[in-house]
CSV table of N, CA, C and O in Angstrom, one decimal:
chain,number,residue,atom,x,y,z
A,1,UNK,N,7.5,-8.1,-15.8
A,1,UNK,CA,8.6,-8.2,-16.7
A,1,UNK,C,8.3,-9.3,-17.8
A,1,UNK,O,8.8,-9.3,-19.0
A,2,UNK,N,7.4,-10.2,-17.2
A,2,UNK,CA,7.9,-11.2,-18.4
A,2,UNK,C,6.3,-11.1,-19.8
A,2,UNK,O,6.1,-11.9,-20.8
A,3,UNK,N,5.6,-9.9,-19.3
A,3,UNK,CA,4.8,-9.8,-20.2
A,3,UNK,C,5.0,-8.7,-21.0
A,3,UNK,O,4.5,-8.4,-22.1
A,4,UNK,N,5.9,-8.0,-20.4
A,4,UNK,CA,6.5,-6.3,-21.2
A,4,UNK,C,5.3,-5.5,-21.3
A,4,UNK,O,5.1,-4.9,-22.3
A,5,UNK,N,4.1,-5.6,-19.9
A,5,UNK,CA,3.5,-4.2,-19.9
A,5,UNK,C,3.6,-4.2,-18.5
A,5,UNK,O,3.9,-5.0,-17.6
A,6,UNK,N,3.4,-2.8,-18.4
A,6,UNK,CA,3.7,-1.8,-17.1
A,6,UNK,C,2.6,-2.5,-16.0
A,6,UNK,O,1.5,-2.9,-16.2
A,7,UNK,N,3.5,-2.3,-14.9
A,7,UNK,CA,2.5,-3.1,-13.6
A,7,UNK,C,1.5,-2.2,-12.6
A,7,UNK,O,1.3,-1.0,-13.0
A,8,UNK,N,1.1,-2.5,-11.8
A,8,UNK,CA,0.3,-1.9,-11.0
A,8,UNK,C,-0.9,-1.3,-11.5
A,8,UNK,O,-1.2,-0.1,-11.4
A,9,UNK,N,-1.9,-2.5,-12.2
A,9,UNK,CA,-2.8,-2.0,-12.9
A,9,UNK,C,-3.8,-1.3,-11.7
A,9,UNK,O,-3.6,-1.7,-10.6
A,10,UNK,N,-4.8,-0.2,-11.9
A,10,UNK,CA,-5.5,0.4,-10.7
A,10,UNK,C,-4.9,0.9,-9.7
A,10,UNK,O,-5.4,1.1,-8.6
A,11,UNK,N,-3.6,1.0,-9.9
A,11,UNK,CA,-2.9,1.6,-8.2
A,11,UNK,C,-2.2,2.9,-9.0
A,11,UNK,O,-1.8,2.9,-10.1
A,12,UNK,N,-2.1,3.9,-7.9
A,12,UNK,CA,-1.5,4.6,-8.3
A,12,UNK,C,0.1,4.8,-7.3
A,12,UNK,O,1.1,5.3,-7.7
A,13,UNK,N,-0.1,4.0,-5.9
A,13,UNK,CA,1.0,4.2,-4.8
A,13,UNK,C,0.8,3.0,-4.1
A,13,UNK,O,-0.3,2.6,-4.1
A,14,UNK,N,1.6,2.4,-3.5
A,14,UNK,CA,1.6,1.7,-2.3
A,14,UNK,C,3.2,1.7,-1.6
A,14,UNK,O,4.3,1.7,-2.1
A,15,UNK,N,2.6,1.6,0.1
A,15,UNK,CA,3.6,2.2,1.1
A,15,UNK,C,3.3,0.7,2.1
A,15,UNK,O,2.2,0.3,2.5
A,16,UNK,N,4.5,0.1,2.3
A,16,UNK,CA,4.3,-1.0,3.5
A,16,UNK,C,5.4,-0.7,4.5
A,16,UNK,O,6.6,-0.6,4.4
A,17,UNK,N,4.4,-0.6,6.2
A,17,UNK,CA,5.7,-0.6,7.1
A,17,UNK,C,5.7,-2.1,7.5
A,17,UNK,O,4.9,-2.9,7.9
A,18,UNK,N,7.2,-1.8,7.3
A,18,UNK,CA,8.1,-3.2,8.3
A,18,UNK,C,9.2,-2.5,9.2
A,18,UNK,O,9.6,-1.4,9.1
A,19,UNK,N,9.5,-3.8,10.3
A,19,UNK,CA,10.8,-3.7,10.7
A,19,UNK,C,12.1,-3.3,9.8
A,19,UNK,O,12.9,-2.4,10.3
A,20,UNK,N,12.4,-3.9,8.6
A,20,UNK,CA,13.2,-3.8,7.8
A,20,UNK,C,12.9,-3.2,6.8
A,20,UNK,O,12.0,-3.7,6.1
A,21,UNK,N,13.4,-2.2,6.6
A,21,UNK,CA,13.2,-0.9,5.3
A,21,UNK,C,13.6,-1.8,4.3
A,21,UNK,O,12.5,-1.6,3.8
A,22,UNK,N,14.0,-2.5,3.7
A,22,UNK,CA,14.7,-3.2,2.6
A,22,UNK,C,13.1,-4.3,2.4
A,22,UNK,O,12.6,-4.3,1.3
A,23,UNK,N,12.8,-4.9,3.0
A,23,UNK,CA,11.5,-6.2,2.8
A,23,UNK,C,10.1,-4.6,2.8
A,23,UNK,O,9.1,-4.7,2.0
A,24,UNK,N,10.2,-3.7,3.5
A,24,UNK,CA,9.1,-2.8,2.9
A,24,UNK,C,9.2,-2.2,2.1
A,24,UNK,O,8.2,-1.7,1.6
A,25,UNK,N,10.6,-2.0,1.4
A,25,UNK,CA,10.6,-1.8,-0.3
A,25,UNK,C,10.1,-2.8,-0.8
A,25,UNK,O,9.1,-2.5,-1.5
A,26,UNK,N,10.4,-4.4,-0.9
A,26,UNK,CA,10.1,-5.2,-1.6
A,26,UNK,C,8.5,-5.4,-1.6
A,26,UNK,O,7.7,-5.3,-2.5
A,27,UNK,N,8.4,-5.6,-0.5
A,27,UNK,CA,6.5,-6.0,0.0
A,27,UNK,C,6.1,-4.9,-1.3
A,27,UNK,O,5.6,-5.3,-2.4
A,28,UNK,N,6.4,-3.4,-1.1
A,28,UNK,CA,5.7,-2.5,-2.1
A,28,UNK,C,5.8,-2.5,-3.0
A,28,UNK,O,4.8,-2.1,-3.6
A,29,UNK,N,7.0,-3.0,-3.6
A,29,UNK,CA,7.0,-3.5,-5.1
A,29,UNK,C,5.7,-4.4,-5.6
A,29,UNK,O,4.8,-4.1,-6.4
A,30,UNK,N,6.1,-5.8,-4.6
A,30,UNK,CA,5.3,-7.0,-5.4
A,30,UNK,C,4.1,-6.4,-5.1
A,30,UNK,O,3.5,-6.2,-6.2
A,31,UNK,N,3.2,-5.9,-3.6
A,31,UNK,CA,2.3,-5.7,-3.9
A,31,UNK,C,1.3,-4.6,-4.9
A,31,UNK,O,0.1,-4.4,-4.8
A,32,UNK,N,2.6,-3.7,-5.8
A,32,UNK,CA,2.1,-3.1,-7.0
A,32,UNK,C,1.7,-3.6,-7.9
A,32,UNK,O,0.8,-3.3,-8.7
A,33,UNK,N,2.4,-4.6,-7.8
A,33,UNK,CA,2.8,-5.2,-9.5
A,33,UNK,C,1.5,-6.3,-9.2
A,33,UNK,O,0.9,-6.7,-10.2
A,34,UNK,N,1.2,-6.7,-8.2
A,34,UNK,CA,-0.2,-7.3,-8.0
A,34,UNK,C,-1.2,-6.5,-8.5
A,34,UNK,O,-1.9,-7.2,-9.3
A,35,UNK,N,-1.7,-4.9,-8.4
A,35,UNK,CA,-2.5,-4.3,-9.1
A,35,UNK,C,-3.5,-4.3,-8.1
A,35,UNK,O,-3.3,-4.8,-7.0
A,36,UNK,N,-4.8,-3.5,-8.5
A,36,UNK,CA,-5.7,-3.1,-7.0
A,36,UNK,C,-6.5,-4.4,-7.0
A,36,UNK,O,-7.2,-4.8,-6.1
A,37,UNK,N,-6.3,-5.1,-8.2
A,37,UNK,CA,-7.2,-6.3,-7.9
A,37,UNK,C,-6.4,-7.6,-6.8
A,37,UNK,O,-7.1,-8.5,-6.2
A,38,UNK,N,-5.1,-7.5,-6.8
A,38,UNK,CA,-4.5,-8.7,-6.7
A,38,UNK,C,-3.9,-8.0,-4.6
A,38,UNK,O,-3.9,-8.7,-3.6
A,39,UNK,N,-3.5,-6.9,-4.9
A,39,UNK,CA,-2.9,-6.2,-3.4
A,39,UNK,C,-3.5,-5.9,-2.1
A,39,UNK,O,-2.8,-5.8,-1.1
A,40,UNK,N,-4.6,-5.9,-2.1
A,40,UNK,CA,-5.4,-6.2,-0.9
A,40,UNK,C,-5.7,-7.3,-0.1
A,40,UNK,O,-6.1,-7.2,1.0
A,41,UNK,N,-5.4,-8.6,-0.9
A,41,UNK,CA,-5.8,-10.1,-0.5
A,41,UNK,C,-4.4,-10.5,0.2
A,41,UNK,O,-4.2,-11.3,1.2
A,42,UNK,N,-3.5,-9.7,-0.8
A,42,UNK,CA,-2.3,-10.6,-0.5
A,42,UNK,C,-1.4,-10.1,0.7
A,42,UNK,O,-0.7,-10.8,1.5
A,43,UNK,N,-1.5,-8.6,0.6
A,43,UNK,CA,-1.1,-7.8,1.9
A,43,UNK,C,-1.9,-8.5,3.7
A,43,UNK,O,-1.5,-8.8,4.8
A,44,UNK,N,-2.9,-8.5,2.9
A,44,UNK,CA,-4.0,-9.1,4.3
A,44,UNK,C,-3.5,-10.7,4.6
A,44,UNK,O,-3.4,-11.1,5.7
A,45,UNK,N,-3.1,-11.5,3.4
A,45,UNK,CA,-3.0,-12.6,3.8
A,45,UNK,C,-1.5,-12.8,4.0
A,45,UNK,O,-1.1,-14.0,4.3
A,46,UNK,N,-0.8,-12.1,4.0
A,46,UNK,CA,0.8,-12.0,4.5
A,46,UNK,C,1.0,-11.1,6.0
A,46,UNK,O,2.0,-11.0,6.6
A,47,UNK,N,-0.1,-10.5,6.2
A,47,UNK,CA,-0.9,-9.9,7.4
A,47,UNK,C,0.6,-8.5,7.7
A,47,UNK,O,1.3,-8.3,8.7
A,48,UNK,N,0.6,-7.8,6.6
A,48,UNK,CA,1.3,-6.5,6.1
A,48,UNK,C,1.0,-5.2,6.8
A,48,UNK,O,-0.2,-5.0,6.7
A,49,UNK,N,1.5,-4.5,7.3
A,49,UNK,CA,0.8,-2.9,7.4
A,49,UNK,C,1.5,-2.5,5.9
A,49,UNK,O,2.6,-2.4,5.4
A,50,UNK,N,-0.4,-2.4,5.5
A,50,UNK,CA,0.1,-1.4,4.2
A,50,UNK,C,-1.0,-0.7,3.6
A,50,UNK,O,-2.2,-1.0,4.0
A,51,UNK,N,-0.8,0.5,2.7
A,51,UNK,CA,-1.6,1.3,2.4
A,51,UNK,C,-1.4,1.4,0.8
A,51,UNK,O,-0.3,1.4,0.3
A,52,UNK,N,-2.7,1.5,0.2
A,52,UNK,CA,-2.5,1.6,-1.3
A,52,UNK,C,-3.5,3.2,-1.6
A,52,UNK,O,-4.2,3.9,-0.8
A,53,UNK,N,-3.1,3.2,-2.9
A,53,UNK,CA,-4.1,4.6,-3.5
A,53,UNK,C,-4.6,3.9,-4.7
A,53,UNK,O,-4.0,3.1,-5.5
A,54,UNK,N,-5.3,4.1,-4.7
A,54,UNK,CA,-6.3,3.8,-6.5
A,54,UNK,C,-6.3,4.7,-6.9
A,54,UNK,O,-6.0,5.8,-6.4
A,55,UNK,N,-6.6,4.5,-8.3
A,55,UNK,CA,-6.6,5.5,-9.5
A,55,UNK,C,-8.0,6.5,-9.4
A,55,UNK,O,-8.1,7.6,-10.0
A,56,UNK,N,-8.7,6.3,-8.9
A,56,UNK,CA,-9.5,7.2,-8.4
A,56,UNK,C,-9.5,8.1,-6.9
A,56,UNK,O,-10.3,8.9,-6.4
A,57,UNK,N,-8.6,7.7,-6.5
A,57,UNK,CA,-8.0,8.5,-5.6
A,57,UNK,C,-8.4,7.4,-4.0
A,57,UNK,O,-7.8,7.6,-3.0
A,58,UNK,N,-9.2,6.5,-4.0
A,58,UNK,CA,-9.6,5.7,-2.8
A,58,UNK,C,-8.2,5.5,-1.8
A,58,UNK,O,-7.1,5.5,-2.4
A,59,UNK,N,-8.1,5.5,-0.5
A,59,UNK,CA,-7.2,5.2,0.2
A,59,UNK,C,-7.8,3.6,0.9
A,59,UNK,O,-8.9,3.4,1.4
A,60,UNK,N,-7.0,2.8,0.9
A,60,UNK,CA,-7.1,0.9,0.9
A,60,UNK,C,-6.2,1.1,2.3
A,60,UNK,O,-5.6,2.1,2.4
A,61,UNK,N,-6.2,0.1,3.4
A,61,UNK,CA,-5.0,0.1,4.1
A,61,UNK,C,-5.4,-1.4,4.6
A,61,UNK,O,-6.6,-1.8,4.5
A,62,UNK,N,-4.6,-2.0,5.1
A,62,UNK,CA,-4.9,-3.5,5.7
A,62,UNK,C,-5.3,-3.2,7.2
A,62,UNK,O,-5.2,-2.2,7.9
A,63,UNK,N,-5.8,-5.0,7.7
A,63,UNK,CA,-5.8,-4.3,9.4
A,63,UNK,C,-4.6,-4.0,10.3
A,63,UNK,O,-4.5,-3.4,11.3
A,64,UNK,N,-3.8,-4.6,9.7
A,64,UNK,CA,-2.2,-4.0,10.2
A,64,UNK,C,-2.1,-3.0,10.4
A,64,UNK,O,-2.1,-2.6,11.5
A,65,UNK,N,-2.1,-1.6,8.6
A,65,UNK,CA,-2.2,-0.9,8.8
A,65,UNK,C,-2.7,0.5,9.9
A,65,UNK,O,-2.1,1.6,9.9
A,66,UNK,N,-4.1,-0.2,10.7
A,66,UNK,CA,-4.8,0.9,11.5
A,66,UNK,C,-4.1,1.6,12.4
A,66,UNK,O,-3.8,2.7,12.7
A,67,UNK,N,-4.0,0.4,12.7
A,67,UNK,CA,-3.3,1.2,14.2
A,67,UNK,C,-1.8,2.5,14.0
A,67,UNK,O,-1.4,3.5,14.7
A,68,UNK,N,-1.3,2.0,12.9
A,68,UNK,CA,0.0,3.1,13.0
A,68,UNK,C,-0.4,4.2,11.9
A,68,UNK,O,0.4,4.9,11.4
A,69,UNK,N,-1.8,4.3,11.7
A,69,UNK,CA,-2.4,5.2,11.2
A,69,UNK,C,-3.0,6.8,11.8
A,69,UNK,O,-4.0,6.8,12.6
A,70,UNK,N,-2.5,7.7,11.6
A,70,UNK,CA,-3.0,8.8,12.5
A,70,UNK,C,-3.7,10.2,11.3
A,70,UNK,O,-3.2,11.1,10.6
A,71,UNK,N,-4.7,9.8,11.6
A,71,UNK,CA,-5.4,11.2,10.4
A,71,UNK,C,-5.1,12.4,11.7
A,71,UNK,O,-4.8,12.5,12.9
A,72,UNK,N,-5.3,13.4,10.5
A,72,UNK,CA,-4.3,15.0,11.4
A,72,UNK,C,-5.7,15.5,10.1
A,72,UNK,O,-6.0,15.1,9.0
A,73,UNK,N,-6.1,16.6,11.0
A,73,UNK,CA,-7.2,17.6,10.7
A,73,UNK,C,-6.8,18.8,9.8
A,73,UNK,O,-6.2,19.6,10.5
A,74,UNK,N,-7.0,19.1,8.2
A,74,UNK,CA,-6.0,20.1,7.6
A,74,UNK,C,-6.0,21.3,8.0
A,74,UNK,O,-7.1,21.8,8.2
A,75,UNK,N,-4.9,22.3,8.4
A,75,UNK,CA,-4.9,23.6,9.3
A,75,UNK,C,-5.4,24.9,8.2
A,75,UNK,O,-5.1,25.2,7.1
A,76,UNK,N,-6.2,25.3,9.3
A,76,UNK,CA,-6.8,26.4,8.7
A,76,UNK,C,-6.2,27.6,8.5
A,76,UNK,O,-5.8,28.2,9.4
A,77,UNK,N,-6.1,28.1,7.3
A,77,UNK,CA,-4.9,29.0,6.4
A,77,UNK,C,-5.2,30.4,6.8
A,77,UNK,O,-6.3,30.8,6.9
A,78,UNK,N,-4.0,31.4,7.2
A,78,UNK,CA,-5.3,33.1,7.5
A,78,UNK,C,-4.6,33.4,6.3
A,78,UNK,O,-4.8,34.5,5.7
């Protein structure tokens, strides 16, 4: 806000689970507005489950993250 350009430089998404849905909207806010340079240090060092996207499509997640992480195999179409 206080520079009047748009935040989340290099991110395209970020998703944080918490206990409280209200502090994992916030967490995801600030950690946008941190940008892909600033969101990975600070998620880790506030020790966050969170997951970001980059503008090249990279998937980021903290070590919080892993564990409530479950990849699913894409189903095969007839």
């Amino acid at each position: 806000p206080r520079t009047g350009e748009p935040g989340g430089e290099g991110l395209l998404a970020v998703t944080v689970a918490h206990a409280d849905p209200a502090w994992a909207e916030v967490w995801s806010k600030v950690l946008f507005l941190a940008g892909a340079a600033g969101a990975p240090g600070l998620a880790r060092s506030r020790g966050l489950a969170a997951w970001w996207v980059e503008v090249d499509g990279a998937l980021g997640m903290t070590p919080a993250a892993r564990p409530l992480t479950a990849w699913e195999r894409p189903r095969a179409t007839a």
